[in-house]
Coordinates of C-alpha atoms in Angstrom, one line a residue:
Chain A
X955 CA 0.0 0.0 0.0
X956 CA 1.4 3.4 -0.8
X957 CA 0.5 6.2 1.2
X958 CA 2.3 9.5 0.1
X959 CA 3.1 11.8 2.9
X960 CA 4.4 15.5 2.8
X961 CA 8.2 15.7 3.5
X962 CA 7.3 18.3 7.1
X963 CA 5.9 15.3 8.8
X964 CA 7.2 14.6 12.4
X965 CA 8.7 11.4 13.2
X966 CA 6.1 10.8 15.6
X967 CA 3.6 10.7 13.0
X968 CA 5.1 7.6 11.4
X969 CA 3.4 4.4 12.4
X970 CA 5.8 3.4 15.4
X971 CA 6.9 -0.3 14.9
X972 CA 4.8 -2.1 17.6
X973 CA 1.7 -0.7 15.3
X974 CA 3.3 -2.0 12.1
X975 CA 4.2 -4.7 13.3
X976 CA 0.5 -5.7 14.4
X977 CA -1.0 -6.0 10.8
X978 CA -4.8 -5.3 12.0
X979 CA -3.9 -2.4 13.4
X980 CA -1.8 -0.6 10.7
X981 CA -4.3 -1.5 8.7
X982 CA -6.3 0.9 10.9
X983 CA -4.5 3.4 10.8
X984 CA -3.2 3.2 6.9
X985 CA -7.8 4.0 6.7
X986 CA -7.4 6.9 9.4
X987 CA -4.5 8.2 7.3
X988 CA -6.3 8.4 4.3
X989 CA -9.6 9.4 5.6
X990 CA -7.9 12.4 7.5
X991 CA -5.9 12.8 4.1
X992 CA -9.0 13.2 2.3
X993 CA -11.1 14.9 4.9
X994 CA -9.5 17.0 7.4
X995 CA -5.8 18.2 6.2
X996 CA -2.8 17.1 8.0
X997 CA -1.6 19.5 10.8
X998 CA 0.7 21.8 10.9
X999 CA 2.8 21.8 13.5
X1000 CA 6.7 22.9 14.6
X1001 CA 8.4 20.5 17.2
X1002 CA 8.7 22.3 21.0
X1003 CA 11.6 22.4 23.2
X1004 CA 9.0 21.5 26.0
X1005 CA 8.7 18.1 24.3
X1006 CA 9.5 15.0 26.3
X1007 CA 12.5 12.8 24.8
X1008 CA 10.4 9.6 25.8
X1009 CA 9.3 7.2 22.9
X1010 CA 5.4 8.0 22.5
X1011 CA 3.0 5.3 22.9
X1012 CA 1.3 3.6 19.9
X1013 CA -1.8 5.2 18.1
X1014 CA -4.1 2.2 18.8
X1015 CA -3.1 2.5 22.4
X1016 CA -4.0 6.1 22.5
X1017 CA -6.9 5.9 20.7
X1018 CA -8.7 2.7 22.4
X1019 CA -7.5 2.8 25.5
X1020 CA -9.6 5.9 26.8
X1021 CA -11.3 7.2 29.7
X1022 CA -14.1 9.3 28.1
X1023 CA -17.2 8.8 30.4
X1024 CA -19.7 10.5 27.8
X1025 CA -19.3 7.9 25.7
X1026 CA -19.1 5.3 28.4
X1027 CA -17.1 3.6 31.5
X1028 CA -15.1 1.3 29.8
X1029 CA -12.1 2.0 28.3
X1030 CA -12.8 0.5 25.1
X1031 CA -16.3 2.3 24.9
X1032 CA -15.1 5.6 23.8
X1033 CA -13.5 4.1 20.6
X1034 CA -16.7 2.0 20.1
X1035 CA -18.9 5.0 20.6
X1036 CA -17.4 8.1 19.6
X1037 CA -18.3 8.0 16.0
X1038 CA -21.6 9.5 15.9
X1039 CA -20.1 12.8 17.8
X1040 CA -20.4 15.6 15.8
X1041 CA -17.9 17.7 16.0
X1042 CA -18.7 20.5 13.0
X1043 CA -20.0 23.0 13.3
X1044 CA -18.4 23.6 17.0
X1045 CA -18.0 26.9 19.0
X1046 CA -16.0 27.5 22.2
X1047 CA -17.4 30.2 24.1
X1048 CA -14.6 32.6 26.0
X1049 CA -16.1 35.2 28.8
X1050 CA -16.8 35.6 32.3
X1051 CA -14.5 38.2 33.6
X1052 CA -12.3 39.2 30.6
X1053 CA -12.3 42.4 28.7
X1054 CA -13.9 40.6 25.5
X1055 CA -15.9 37.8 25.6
X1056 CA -17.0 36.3 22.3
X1057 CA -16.8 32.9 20.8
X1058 CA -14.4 31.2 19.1
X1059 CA -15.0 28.7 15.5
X1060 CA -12.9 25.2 15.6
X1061 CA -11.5 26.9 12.4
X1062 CA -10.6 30.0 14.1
X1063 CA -9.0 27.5 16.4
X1064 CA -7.5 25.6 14.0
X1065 CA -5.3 28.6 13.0
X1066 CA -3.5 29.3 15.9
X1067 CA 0.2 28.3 15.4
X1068 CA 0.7 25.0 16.6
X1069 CA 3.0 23.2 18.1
X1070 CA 3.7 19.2 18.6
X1071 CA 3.8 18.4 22.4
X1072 CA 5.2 15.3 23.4
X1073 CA 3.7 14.9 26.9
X1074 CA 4.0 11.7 29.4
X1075 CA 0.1 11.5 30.6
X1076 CA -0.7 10.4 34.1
X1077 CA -4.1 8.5 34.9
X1078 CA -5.4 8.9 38.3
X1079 CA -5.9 5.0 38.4
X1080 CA -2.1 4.5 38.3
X1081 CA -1.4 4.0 34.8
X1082 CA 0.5 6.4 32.4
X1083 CA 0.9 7.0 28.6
X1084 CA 3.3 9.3 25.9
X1085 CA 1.4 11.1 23.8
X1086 CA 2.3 13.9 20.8
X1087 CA 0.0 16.4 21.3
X1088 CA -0.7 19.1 18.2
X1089 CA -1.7 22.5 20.1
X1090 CA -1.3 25.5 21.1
X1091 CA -0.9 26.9 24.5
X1092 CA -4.3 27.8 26.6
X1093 CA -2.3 31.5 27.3
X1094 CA -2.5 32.5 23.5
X1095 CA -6.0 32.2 23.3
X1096 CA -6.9 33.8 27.1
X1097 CA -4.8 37.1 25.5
X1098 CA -7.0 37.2 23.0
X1099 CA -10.1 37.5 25.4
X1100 CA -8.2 39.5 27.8
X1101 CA -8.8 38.3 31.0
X1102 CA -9.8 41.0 33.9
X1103 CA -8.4 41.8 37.2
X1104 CA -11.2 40.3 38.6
X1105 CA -10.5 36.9 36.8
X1106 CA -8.6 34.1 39.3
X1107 CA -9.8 31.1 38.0
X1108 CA -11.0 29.3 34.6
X1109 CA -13.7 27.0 34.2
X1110 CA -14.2 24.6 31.4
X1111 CA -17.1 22.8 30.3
X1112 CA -17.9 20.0 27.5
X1113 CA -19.9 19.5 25.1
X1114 CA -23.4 18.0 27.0
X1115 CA -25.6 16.2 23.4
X1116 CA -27.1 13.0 25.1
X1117 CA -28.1 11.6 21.5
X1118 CA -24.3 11.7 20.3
X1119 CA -22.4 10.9 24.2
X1120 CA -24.8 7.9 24.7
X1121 CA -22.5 7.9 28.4
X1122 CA -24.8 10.9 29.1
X1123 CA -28.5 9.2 28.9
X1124 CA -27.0 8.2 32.7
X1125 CA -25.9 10.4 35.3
X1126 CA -22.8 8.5 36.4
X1127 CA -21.6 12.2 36.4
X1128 CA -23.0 15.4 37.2
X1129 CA -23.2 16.8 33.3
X1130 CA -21.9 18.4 31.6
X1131 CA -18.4 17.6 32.7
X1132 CA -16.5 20.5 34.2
X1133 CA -13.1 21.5 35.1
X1134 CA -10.9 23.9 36.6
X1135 CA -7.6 26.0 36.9
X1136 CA -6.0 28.2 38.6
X1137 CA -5.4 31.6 36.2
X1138 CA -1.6 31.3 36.7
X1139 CA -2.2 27.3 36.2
X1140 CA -4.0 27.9 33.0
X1141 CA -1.2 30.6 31.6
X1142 CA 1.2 28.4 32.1
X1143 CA 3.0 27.8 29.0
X1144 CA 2.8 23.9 29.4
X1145 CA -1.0 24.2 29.5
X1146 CA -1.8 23.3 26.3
X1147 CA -5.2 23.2 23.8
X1148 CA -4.9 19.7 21.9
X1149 CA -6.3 19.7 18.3
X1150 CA -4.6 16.6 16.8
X1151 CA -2.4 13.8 17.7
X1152 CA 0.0 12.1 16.1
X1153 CA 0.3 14.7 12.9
X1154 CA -3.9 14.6 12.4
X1155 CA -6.7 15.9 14.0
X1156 CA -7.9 14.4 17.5
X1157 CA -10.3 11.6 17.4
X1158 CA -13.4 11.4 18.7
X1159 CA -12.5 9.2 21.7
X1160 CA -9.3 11.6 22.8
X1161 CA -11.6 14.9 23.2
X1162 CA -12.2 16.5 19.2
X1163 CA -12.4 18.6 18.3
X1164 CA -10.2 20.8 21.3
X1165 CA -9.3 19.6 24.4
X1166 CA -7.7 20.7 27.6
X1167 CA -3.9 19.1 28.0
X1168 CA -2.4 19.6 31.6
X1169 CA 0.7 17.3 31.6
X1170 CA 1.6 18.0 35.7
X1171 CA -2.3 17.0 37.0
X1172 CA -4.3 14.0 37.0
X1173 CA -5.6 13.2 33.3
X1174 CA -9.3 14.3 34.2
X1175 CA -8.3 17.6 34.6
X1176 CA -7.4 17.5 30.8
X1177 CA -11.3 18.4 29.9
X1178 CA -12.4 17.0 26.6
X1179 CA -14.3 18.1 23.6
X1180 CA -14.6 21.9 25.0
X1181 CA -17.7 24.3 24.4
X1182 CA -17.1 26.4 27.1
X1183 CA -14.5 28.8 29.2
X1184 CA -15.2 31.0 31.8
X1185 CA -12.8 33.4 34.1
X1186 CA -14.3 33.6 37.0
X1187 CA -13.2 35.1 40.8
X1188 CA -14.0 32.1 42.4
X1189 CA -12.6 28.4 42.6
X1190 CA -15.3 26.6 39.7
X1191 CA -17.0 23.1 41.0
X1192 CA -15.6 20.3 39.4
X1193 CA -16.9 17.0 38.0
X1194 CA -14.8 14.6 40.3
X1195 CA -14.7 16.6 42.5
X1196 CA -18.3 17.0 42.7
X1197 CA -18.6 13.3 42.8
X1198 CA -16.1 12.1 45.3
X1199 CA -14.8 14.9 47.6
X1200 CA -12.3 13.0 49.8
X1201 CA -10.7 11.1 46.4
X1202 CA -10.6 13.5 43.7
X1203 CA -9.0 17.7 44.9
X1204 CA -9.4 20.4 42.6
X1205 CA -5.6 20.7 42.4
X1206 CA -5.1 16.9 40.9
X1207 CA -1.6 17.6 40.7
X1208 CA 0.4 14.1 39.8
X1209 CA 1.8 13.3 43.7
X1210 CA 3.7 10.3 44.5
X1211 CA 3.1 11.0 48.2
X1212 CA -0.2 11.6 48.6
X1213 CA -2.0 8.2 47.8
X1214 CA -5.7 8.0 46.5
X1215 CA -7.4 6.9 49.2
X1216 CA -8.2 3.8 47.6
X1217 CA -4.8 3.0 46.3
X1218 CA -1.3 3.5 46.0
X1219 CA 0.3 6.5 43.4
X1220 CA 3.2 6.0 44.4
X1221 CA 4.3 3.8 41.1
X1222 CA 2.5 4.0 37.8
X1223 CA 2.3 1.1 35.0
X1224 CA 3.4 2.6 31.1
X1225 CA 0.8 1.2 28.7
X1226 CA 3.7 -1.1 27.0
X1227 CA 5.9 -1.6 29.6
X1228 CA 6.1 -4.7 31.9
X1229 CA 7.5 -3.2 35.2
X1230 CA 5.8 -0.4 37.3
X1231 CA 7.6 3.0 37.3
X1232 CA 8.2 5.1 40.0
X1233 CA 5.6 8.2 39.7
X1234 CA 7.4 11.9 39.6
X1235 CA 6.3 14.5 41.5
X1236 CA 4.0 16.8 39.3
X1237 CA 4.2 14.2 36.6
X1238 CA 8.2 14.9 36.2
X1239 CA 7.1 18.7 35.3
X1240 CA 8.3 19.6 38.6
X1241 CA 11.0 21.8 37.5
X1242 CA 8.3 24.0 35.5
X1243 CA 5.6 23.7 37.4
X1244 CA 6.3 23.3 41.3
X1245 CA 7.2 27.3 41.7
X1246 CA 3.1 27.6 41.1
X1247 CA 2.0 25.6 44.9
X1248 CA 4.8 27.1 46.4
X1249 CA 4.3 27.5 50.3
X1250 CA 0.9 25.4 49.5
X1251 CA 0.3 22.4 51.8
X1252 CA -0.3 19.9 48.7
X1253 CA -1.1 17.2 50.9
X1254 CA -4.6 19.5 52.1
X1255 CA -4.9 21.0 48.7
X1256 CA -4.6 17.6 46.9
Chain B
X1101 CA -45.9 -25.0 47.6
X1102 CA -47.0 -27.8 45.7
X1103 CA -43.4 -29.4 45.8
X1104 CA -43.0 -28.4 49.5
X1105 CA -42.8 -32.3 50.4
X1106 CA -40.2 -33.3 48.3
X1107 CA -38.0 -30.8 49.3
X1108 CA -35.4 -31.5 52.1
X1109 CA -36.2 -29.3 55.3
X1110 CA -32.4 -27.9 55.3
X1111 CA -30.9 -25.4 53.2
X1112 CA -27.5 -25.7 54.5
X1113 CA -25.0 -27.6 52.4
X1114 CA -25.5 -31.4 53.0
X1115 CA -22.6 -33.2 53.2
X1116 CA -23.8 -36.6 52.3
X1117 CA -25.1 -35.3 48.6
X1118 CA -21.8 -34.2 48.0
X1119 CA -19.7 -37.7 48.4
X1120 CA -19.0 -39.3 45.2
X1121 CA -21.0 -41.7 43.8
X1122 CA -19.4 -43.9 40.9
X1123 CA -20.4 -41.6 38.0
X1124 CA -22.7 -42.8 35.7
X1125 CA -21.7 -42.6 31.7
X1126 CA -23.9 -39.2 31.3
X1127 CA -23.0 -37.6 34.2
X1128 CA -19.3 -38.3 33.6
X1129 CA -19.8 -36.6 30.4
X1130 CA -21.8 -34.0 31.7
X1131 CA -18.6 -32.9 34.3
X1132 CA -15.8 -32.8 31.7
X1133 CA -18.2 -30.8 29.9
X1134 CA -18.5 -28.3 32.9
X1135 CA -15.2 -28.4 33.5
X1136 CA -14.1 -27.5 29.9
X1137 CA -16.7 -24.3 29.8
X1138 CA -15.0 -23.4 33.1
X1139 CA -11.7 -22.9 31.5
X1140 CA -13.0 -21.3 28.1
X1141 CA -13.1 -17.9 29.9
X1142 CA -9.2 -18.3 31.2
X1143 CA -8.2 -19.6 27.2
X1144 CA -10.1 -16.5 26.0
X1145 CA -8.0 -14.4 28.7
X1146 CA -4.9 -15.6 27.2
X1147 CA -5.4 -15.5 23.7
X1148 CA -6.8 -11.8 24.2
X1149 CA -3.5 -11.4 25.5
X1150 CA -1.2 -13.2 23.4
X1151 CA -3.2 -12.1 20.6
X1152 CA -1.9 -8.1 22.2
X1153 CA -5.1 -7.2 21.9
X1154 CA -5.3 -5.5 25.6
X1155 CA -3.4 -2.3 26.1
X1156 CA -2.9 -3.0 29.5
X1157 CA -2.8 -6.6 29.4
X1158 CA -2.1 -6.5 33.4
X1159 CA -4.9 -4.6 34.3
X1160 CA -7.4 -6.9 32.0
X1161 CA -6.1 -10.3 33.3
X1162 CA -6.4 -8.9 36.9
X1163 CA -10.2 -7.8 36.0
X1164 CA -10.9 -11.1 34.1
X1165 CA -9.8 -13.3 36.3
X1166 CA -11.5 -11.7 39.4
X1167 CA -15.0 -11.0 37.7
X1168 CA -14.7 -15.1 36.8
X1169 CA -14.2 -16.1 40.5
X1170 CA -17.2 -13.7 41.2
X1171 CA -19.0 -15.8 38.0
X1172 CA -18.4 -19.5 39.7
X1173 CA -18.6 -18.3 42.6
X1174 CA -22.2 -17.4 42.5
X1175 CA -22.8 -20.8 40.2
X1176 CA -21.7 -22.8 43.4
X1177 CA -24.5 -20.2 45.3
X1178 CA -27.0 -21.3 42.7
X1179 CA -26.4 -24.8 42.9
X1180 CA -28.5 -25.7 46.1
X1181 CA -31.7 -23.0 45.5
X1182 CA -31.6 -24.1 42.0
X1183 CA -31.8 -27.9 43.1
X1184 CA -34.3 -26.9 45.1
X1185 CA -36.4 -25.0 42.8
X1186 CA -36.5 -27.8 40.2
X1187 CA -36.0 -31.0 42.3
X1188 CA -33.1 -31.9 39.6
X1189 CA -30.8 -33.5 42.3
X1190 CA -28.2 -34.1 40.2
X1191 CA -27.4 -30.6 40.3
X1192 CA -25.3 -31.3 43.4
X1193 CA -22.9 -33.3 41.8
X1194 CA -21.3 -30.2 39.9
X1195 CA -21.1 -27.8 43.3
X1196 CA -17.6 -29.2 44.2
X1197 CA -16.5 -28.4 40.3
X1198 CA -17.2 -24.9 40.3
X1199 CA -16.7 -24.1 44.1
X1200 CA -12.5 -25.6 42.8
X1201 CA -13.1 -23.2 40.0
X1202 CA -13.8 -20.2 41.9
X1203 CA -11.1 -21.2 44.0
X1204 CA -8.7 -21.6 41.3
X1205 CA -9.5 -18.4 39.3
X1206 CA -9.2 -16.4 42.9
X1207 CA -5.9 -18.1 42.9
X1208 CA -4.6 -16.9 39.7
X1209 CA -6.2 -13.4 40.5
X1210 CA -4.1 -12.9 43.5
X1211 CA -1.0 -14.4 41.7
X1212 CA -1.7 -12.0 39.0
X1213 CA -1.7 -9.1 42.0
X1214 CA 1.5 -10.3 43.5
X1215 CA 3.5 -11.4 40.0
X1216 CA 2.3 -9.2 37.4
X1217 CA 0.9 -6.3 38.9
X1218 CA 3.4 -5.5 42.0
X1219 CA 6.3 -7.8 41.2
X1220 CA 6.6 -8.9 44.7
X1221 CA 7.2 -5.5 46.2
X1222 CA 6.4 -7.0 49.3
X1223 CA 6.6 -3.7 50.6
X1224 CA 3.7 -1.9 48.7
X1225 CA 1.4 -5.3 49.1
X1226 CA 1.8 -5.5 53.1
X1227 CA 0.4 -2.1 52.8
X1228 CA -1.8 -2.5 50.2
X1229 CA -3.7 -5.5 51.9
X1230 CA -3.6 -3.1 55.5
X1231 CA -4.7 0.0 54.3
X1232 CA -7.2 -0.8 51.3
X1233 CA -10.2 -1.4 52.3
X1234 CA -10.8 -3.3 49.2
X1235 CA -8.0 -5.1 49.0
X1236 CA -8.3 -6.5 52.5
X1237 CA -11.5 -7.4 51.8
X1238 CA -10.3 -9.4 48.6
X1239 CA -7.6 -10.9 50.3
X1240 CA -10.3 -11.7 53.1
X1241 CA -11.8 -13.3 50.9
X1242 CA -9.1 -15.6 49.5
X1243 CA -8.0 -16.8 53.0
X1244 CA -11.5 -17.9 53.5
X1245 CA -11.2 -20.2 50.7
X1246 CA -8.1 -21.6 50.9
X1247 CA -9.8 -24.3 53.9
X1248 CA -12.5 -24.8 51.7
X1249 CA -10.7 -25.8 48.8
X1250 CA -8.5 -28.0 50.8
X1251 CA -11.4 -29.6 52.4
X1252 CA -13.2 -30.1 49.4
X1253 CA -12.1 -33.9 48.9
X1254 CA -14.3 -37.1 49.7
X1255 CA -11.5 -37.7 52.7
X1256 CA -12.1 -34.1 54.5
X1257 CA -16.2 -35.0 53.7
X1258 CA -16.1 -37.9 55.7
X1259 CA -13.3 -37.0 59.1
X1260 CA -15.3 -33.8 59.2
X1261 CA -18.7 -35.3 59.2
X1262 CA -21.0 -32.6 60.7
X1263 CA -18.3 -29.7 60.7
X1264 CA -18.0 -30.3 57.1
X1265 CA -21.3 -27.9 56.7
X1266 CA -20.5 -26.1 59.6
X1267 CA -16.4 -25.1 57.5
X1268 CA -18.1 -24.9 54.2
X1269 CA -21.0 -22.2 55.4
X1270 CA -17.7 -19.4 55.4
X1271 CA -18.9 -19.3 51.6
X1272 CA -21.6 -17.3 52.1
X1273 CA -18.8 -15.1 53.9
X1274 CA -16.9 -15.4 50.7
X1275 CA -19.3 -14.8 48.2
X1276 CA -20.5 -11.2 50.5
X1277 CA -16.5 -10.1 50.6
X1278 CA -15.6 -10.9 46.9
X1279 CA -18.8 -8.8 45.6
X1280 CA -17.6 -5.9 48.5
X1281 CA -14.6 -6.4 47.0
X1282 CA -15.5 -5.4 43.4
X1283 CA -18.0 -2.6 44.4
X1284 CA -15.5 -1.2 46.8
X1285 CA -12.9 -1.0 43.6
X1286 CA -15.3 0.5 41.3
X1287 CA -14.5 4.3 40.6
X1288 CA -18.3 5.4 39.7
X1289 CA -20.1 3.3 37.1
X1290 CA -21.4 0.6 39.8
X1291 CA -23.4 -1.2 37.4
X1292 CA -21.6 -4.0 37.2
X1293 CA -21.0 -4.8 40.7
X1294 CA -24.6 -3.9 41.9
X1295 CA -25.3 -7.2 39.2
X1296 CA -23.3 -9.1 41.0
X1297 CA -24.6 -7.8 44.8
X1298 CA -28.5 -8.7 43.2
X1299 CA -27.6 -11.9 42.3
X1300 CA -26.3 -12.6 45.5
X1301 CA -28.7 -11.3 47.8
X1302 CA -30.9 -13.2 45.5
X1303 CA -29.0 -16.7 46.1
X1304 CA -28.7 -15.8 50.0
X1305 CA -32.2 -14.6 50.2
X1306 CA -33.5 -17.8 48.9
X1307 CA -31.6 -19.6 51.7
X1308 CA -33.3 -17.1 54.7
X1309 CA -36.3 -17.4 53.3
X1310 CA -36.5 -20.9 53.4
X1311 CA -35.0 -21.1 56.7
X1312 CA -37.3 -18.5 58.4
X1313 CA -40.7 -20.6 57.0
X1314 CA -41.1 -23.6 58.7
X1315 CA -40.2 -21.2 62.2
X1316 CA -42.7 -18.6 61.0
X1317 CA -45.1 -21.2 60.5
X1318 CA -44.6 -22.8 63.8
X1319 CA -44.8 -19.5 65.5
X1320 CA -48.4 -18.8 63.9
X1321 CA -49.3 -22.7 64.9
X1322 CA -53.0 -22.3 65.6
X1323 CA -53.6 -23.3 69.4
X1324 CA -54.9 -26.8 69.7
X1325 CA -58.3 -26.6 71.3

């Protein structure tokens, strides 16, 4: 099969060897390839020094391995039932305390500059992927609304369509799913808005059409398929949260020392690897990030 | 109850129903057949995971083989209500086969636990079993079983005689701590497990139900004039 591909790609978009090897799936993703090819254009995107060196994991892990609760609890559902989501036309709605509120097309989006983030990805149920990101950072578009002295916090909201999130005919979760950061959290330049992975534009099951990526928290914080986001001078209420107080902070910063209550985090399991890893603090963003909670008591404000 | 007569008065597990009986050609057929399904979902395990079709093949033979103990574990349950409900005694003569089953996929759960999934960090599974609720339930659990598995042979039947029943009632124990277990590992979706918790206060209702009857009955005993 010949698939011709633009000279600019990235190396991460070239099917990594585990997925070549496995014949069903290349064959997967040799159809995604040439769906996106004829579809949706290719993205874009420059490499970033904020990149991790770390070999990314495989696009069939990424894509159907997924915790996506809209589209249901397993982590096989959201790549069983992500199809029907339609994710054009789509609108992302910027105000609350900023100087202009207005709303924002995917395609407006789309042409922000963006970059490639490699990021490591740390569940909250102690496993942990690689994942190249294409995005750009949260802080470009928050300039553009110009966020008010008033403004301390953002909240984020997804999409809520019952009929195409069949996870949302039951209330498992408080919908529409919500998150939250800190303004100096959310200007941070690792705080990224994920469009595509792996060279094309996200699927379905990994947030499209624009998701939240914050590499140094918990991978719920990293809100999916976003309609909404709203400065506000208050601390916004938050899905998980919402659901389980005592398990799940608003901070969600990755923390080897303070253990869910129901298990360990002080190791993690890499989808491909055989033997647990120790977990870093703040995800191994510690160096970047850890000057933000600084004379915070992280074990209170988990 | 139409069948009320032909029904034994005791619900507990009866000893004598269990020792074996030379097997006749059917019912010899019938068992290797049972015991074949039983390891169908531990094959389908493995060739899901040879076949590297689980992205965290760890994680997916720890979750198999625990919702399969749950599985035979609640077929053993169903064995004596079931008998009971259709008079088929024969029934009985499988409850040893899937009670070993459940056993045996507990087993390989835990070893999964302990191997796979900490590597023997004896450390972080001391701790584990102490300070997770649900994982000192599980391992509850297991302990529980281990006497009953060992005492499952025709040998223990007979130099147990009464106690036998009295040993083998810790599977109602079981049964209550494996489905805690699950529920209690559950992040939100509790679907699954509240399938399991129905089914077993389905299987243990039976059982009180059938216990509290004749009492209830001898307690509203019209006086004799």
């Amino acid at each position: 099969m010949l698939i011709q591909k633009p000279s600019d790609i990235p190396p991460s978009e070239i099917t990594p060897e585990a997925v070549y090897l496995n014949r069903r799936s290349f064959m997967l993703g040799a159809a995604g390839l040439l769906l996106s090819a004829e579809t949706l254009a290719a993205l874009a995107a420059k490499k970033s020094p904020l990149s991790t060196g770390e070999p990314p994991n495989s696009l069939k892990d990424i894509t159907g391995y997924n915790n996506y609760y809209e589209f249901g609890t397993d982590k096989a559902d959201p790549a069983a039932n992500a199809g029907r989501l339609k994710t054009r036309p789509w609108n992302v709605v910027v105000d609350g305390d900023v100087m202009k509120p207005r709303s924002f097309g995917i395609e407006e989006l789309l042409k922000f500059p963006q970059e490639e983030r490699i990021y490591r990805l740390r569940c909250v149920e102690g496993w942990s992927m690689v994942i190249p990101w294409i995005g750009f950072p949260l802080a470009s578009l928050l300039k553009q609304v110009q966020p008010t002295g008033q403004a301390k916090y953002v909240a984020f909201e997804t999409l809520q369509r019952p009929a195409e999130m069949p996870g949302q005919q039951r209330r498992v979760l408080d919908w529409p799913y919500r998150e939250g950061l800190r303004l100096d959290e959310a200007l941070h330049p690792l705080t990224l808005l994920a469009v595509g992975l792996y060279g094309n534009p996200l699927p379905n099951q990994n947030g499209a059409p624009i998701r939240l990526v914050v590499p140094w928290k918990y991978g719920f914080k990293s809100i999916k398929s976003i309609v909404r986001i709203r400065l506000t001078d208050k601390q916004p209420p938050t899905s998980w949260n919402l659901a389980a107080p005592d398990e799940y902070g608003f901070y969600s910063n990755v923390n080897p020392a303070v253990d869910h209550p129901r298990w360990s985090q002080a190791s993690e399991r890499r989808i491909g690897e055989f033997f647990k890893r120790k977990t870093l603090p703040f995800n191994g963003y510690a160096d970047q990030v850890a000057g933000l909670y600084r004379g915070m008591d992280l074990r209170r404000d988990f | 109850m139409i069948s009320d007569k032909t029904l034994p008065a005791s619900t507990l597990p009866s000893a004598s129903a269990n020792l074996a009986r030379p097997a006749s050609r059917p019912l010899a057929l019938a068992k290797a057949l049972v015991f074949i399904a039983c390891l169908l979902p531990l094959a389908r395990t493995a060739w899901i995971v040879v076949d590297g079709q689980a992205v965290n093949p760890i994680e997916f033979i720890t979750r198999s083989t625990g919702t399969w103990t749950l599985v035979w574990l609640l077929a053993t349950l169903a064995v004596t209500p079931l008998r009971r409900l259709t008079g088929w005694n024969v029934l009985q003569r499988f409850r040893r086969l899937l009670g070993l089953f459940a056993f045996c996929y507990a087993a390989l759960h835990f070893t999964t636990y302990l191997w796979l999934d900490q590597f023997f960090d004896w450390h972080a599974i001391v701790k584990d079993i102490a300070k997770r609720p649900f994982i000192t339930v599980g391992f509850a659990a297991l302990l529980l079983m281990t006497p009953l598995a060992v005492t499952s042979t025709d040998g223990w039947l007979r130099r147990l005689k009464r106690n036998w029943g009295r040993l083998h009632r810790l599977v109602y124990a079981v049964a209550i701590l494996g489905v805690t277990h699950y529920w209690w590992l559950v992040k939100k979706d509790i679907r699954q497990p509240l399938i399991y918790a129905a089914v077993l206060a389905l299987l243990l209702g039976l059982r009180l139900y059938w216990r509290a009857r004749p009492a209830r009955h001898a307690a509203q005993g019209r006086p004799t004039t």
